[in-house]
Tab-separated table of C-alpha atoms and ligand atoms in Angstrom:
chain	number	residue	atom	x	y	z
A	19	UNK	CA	0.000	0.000	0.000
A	20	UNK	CA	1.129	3.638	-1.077
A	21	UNK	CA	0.867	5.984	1.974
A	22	UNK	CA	-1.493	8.453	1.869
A	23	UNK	CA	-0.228	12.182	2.103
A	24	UNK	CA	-2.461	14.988	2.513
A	25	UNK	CA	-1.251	18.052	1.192
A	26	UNK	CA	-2.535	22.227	0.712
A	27	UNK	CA	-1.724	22.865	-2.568
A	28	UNK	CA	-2.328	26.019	-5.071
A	29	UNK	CA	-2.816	25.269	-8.674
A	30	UNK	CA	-0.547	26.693	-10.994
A	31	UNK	CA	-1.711	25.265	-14.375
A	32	UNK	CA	-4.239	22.049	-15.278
A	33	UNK	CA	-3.902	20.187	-18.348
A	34	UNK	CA	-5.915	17.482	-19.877
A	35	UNK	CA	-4.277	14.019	-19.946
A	36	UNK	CA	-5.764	11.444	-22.172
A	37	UNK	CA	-9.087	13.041	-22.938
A	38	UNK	CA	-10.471	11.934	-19.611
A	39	UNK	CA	-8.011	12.647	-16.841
A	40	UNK	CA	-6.214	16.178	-15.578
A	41	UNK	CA	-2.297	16.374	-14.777
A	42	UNK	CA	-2.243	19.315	-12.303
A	43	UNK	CA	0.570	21.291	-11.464
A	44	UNK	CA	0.412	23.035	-8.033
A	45	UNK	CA	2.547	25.021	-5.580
A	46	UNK	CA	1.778	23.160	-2.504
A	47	UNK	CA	2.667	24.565	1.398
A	48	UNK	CA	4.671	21.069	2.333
A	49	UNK	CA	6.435	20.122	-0.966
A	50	UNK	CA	7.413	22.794	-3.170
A	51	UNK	CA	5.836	22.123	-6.659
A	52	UNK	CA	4.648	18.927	-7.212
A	53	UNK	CA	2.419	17.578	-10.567
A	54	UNK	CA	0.017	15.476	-9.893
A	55	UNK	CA	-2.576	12.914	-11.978
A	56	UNK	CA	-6.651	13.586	-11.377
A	57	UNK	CA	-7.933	10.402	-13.082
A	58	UNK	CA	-11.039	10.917	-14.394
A	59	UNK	CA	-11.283	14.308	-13.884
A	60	UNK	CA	-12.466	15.877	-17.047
A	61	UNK	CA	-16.117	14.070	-16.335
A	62	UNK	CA	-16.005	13.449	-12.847
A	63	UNK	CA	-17.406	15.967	-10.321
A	64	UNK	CA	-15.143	14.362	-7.369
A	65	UNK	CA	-12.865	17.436	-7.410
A	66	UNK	CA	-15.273	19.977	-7.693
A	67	UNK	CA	-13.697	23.096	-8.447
A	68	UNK	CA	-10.151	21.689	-6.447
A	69	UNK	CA	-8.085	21.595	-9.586
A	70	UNK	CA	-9.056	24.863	-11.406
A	71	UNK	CA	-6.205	27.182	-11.594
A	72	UNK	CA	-5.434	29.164	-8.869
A	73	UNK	CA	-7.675	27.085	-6.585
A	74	UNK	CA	-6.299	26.397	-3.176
A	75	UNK	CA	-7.351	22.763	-1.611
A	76	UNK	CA	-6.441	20.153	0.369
A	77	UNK	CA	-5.458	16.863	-1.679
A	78	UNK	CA	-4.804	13.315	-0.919
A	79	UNK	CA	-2.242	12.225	-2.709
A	80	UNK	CA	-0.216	8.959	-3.439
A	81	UNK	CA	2.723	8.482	-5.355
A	82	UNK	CA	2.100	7.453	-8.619
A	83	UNK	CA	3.423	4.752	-10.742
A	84	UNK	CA	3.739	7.210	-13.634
A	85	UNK	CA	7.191	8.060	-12.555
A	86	UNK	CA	7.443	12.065	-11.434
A	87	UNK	CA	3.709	12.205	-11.204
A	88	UNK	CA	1.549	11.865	-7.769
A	89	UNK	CA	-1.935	10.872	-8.003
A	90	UNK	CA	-4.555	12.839	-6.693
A	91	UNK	CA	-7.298	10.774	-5.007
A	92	UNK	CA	-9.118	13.448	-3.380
A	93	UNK	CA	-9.576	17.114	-2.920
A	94	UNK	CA	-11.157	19.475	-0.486
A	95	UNK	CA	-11.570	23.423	-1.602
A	96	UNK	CA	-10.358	25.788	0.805
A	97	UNK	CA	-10.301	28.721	-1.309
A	98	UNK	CA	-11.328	28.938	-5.047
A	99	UNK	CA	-9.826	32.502	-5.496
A	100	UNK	CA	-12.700	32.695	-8.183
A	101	UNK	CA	-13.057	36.465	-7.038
A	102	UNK	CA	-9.596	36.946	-9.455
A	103	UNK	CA	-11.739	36.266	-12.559
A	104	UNK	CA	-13.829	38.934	-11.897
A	105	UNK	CA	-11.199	41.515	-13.851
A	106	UNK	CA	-9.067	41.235	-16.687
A	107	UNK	CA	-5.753	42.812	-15.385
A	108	UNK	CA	-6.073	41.230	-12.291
A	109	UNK	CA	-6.385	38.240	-13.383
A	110	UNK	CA	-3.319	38.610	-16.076
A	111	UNK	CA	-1.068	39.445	-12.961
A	112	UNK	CA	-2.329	36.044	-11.041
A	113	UNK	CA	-1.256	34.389	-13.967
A	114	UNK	CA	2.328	35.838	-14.058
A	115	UNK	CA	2.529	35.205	-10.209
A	116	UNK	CA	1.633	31.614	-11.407
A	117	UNK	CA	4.120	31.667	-14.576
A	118	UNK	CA	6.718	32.500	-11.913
A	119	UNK	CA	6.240	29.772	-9.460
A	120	UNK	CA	6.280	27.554	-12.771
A	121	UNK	CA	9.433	28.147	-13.552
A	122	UNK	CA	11.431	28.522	-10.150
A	123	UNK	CA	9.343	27.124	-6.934
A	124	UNK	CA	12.008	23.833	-6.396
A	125	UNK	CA	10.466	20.339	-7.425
A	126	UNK	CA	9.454	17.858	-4.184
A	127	UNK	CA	11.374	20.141	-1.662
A	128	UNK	CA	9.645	22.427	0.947
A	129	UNK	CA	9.468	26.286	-0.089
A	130	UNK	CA	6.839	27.779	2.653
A	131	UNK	CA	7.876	31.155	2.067
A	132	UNK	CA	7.160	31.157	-1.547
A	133	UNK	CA	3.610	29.292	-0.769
A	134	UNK	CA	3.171	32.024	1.780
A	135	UNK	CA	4.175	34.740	-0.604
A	136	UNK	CA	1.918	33.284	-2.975
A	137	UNK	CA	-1.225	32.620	-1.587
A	138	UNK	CA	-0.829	35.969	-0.253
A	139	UNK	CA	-0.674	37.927	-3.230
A	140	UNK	CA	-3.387	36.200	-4.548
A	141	UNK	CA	-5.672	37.007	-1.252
A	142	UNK	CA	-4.723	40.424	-2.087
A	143	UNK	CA	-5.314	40.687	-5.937
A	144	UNK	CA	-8.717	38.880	-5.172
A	145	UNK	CA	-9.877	41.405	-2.818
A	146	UNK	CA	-8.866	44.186	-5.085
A	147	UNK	CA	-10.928	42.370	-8.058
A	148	UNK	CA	-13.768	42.548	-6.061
A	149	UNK	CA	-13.271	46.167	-4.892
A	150	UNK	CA	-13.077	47.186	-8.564
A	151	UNK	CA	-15.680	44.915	-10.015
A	152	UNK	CA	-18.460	45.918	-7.168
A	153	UNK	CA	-17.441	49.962	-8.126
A	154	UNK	CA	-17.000	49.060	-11.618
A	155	UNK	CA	-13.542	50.982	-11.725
A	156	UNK	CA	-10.416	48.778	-12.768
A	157	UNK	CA	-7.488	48.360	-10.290
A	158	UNK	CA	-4.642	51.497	-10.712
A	159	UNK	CA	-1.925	50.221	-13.404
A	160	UNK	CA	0.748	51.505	-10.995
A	161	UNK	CA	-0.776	49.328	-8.181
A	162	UNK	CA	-0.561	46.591	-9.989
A	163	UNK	CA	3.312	47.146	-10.945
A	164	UNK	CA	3.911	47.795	-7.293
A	165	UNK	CA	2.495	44.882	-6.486
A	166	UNK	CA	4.764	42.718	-9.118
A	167	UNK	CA	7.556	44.630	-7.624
A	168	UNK	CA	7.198	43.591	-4.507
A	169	UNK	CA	6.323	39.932	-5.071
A	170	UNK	CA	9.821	39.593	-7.306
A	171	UNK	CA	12.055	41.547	-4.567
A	172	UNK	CA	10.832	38.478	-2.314
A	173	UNK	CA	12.185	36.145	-5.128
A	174	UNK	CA	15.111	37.965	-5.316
A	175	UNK	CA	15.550	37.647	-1.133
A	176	UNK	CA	14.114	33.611	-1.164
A	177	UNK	CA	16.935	33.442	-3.926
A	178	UNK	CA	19.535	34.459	-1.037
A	179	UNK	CA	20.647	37.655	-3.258
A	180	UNK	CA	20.533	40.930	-0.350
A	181	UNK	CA	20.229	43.939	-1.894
A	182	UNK	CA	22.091	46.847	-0.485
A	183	UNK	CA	19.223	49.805	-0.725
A	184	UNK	CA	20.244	52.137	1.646
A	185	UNK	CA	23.473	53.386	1.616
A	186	UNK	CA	25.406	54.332	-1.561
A	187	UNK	CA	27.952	51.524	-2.606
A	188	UNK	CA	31.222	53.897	-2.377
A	189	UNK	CA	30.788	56.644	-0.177
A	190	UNK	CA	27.650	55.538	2.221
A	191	UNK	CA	25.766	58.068	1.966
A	192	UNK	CA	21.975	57.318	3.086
A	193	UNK	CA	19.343	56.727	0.383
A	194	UNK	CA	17.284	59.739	2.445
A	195	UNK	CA	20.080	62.317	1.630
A	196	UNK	CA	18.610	62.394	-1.518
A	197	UNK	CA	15.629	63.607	-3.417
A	198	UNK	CA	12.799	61.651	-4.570
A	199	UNK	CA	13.733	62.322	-8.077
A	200	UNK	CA	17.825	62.208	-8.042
A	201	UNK	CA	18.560	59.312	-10.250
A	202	UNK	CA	21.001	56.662	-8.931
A	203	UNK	CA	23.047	54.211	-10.536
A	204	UNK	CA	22.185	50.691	-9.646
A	205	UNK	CA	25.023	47.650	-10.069
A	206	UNK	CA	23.563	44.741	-11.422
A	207	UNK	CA	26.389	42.621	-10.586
A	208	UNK	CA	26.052	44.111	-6.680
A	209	UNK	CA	22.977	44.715	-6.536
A	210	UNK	CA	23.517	48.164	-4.712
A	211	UNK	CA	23.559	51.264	-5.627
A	212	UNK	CA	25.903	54.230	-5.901
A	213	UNK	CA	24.967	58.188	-5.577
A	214	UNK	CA	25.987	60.809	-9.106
A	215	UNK	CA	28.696	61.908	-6.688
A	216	UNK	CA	30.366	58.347	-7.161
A	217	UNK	CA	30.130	56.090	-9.943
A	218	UNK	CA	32.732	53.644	-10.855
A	219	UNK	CA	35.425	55.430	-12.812
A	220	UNK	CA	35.894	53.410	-16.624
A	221	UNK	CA	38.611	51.158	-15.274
A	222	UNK	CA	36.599	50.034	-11.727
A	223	UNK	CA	33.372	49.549	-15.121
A	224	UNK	CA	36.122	46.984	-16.853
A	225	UNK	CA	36.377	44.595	-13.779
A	226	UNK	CA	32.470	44.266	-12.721
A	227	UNK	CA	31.712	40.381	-13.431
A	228	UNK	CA	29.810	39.884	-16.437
A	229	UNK	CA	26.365	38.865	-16.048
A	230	UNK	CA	25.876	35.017	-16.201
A	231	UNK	CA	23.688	35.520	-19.327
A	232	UNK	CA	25.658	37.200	-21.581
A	233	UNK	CA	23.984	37.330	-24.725
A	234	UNK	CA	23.115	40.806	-25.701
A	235	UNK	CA	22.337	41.660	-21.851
A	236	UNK	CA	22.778	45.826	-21.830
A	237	UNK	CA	22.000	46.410	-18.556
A	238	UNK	CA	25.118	46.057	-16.024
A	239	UNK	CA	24.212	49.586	-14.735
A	240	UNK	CA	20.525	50.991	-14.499
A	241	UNK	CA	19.301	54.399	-13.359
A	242	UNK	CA	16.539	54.450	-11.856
A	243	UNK	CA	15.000	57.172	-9.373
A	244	UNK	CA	15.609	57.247	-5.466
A	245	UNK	CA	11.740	57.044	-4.844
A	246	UNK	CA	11.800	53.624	-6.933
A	247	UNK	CA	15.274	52.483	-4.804
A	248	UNK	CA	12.884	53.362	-1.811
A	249	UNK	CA	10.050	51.165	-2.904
A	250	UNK	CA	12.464	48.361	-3.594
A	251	UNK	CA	13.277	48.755	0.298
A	252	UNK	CA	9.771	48.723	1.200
A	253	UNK	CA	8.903	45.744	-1.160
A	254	UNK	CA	11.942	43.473	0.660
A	255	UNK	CA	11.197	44.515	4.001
A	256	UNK	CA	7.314	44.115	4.810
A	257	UNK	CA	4.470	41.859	4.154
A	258	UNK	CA	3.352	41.920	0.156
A	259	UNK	CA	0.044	42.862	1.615
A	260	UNK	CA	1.089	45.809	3.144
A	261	UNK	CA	3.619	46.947	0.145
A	262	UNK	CA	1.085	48.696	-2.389
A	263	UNK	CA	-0.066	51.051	0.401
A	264	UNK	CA	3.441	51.836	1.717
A	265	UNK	CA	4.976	52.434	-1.684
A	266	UNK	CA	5.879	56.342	-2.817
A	267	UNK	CA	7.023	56.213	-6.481
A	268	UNK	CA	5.124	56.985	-9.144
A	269	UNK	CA	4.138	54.790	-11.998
A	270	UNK	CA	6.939	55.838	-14.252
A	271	UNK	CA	9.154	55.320	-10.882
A	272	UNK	CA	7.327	51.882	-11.025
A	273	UNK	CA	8.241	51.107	-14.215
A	274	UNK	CA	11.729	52.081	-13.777
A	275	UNK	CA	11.943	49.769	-10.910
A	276	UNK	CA	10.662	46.676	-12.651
A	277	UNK	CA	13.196	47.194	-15.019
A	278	UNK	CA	15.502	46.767	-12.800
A	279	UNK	CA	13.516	43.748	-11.001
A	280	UNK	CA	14.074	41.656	-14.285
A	281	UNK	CA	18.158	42.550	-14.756
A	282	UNK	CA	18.456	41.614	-11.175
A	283	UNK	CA	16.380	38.409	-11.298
A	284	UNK	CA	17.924	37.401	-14.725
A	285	UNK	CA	21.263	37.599	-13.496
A	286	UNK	CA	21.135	36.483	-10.113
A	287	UNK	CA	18.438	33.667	-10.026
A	288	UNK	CA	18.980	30.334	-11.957
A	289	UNK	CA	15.832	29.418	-13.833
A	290	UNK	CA	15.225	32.900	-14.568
A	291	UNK	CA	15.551	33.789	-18.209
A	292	UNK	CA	14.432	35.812	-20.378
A	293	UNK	CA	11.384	33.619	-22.221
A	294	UNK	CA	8.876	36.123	-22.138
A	295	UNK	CA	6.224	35.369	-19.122
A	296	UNK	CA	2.672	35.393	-21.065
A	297	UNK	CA	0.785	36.885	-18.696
A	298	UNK	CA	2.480	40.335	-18.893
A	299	UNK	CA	1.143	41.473	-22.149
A	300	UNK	CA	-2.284	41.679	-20.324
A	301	UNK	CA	-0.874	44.017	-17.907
A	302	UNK	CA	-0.936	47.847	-19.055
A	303	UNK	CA	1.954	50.013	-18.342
A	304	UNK	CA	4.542	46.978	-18.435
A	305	UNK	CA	7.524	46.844	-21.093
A	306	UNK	CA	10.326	44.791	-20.431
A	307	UNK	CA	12.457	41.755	-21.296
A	308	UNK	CA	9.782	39.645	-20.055
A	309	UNK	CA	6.726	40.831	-21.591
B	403	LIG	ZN1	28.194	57.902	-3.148
């Protein structure tokens, strides 16, 4: 007999399997990602809605024969997060947040503060759907960026990279000596910043590391504002729920920023490349490597 191990698990992406049966994909609080077989599941009204995308649910699950698969016996919802259907944009940045786990949460090994991190965000964007659906307004573009922000600074940290944000690089000056609107130099390579008074002469430029993906990758220095350095702080430092009220930058500052999210994430993070994610074509206001 296989034992029986009862999981919480988020669904990241569902596929049909032999016309009648499901392989689901899912984020899960206790193992890291996992895929798992539904048989049956296409006619079947066993799993209710346990195995829709985004739904969170506790499974029974055994190991499978089928190699890397588990198999799914039963399912209990805990929370559908239908609520993220409800609008468009919202429901584009769910599915980055779920393109994301996708392609780094680690296979069969425990990863509770990306679960947390996770289901979190999508609490959040649900309650914000709702907001905007019941006063028929759509969710702020620059929320929505902050928001993204946020959620990959706490990649970036899970990843082990610390980001020096307040103090300049060279001289250590605070990041509150300056103005909202002074632009600073960030190091890729560093991930730090340094102040216009510093920044590296050509010959300190030569010997920076090269980024680990070399191939047309312009962007071992970045500019970006001091209000957008600030927000970075904010998003490493408290919960994603609380980030889109705390943050001060403006959209353009939020834009800046998540330019420098994705040079950051693509050269410190393995697994991160730059395949565009799908999901951020929905979202307005967002150019970059990714989209
Ligand atoms: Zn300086």
């Amino acid at each position: 007999m296989s034992t029986v191990i009862e999981i919480t698990a988020i669904v990241l992406r569902t596929v049909p399997f032999e016309e009648r049966h499901r392989v689901v994909t899912a984020l899960t609080e206790s193992h890291g990602k996992i895929s798992a077989i539904a048989r049956n599941a296409v006619s079947s009204r066993r799993f209710g809605g346990c195995l829709e995308t985004f739904a969170a649910a506790t499974w029974r699950i055994v190991p499978s024969k089928a190699g890397d698969l588990y198999r799914v016996d039963e399912a209990t919802i805990r929370k559908s997060f239908e609520g993220l259907r409800g609008d468009f944009e919202v429901l584009a940045l769910a599915s980055v947040f779920n393109e994301l786990m996708l392609r780094l949460a680690p296979e069969r090994e425990p990863c509770l503060d990306l679960f947390k991190l996770h289901s979190n965000a999508l609490a959040l964007l649900e309650e914000w759907a709702i907001t905007s659906r019941k006063g028929s307004s759509s969710v702020e573009p620059r929320l929505l960026i902050v928001l993204l922000n946020a959620y990959l600074s706490k990649i970036l940290q899970w990843n082990g990279t610390q980001p020096q944000l307040l103090r300049c690089l060279a001289c250590d000056r605070s990041l509150l000596d300056f103005s909202a609107t002074t632009l600073l130099r960030c190091h890729i390579s560093n991930a730090a910043w340094t102040c216009p008074d510093c920044g590296p002469k050509r010959s300190e430029r030569d010997r920076l590391p090269k980024p680990h993906s070399s191939t047309g990758f312009q962007h071992e220095f970045f500019e970006a504002t001091q209000a957008a350095i600030g927000d970075f702080y904010i998003g490493l430092t408290t919960p994603i729920r609380k980030s889109p009220e705390m943050a001060q930058g403006t959209l353009a500052d939020q834009q800046a920023l998540f330019s420098l999210m994705e040079s950051l994430l693509v050269y410190h993070v393995p697994g991160f490349d730059r395949t565009p994610l799908k999901g951020l074509r929905f979202l307005p206001g967002i150019k970059g490597i990714f989209g």
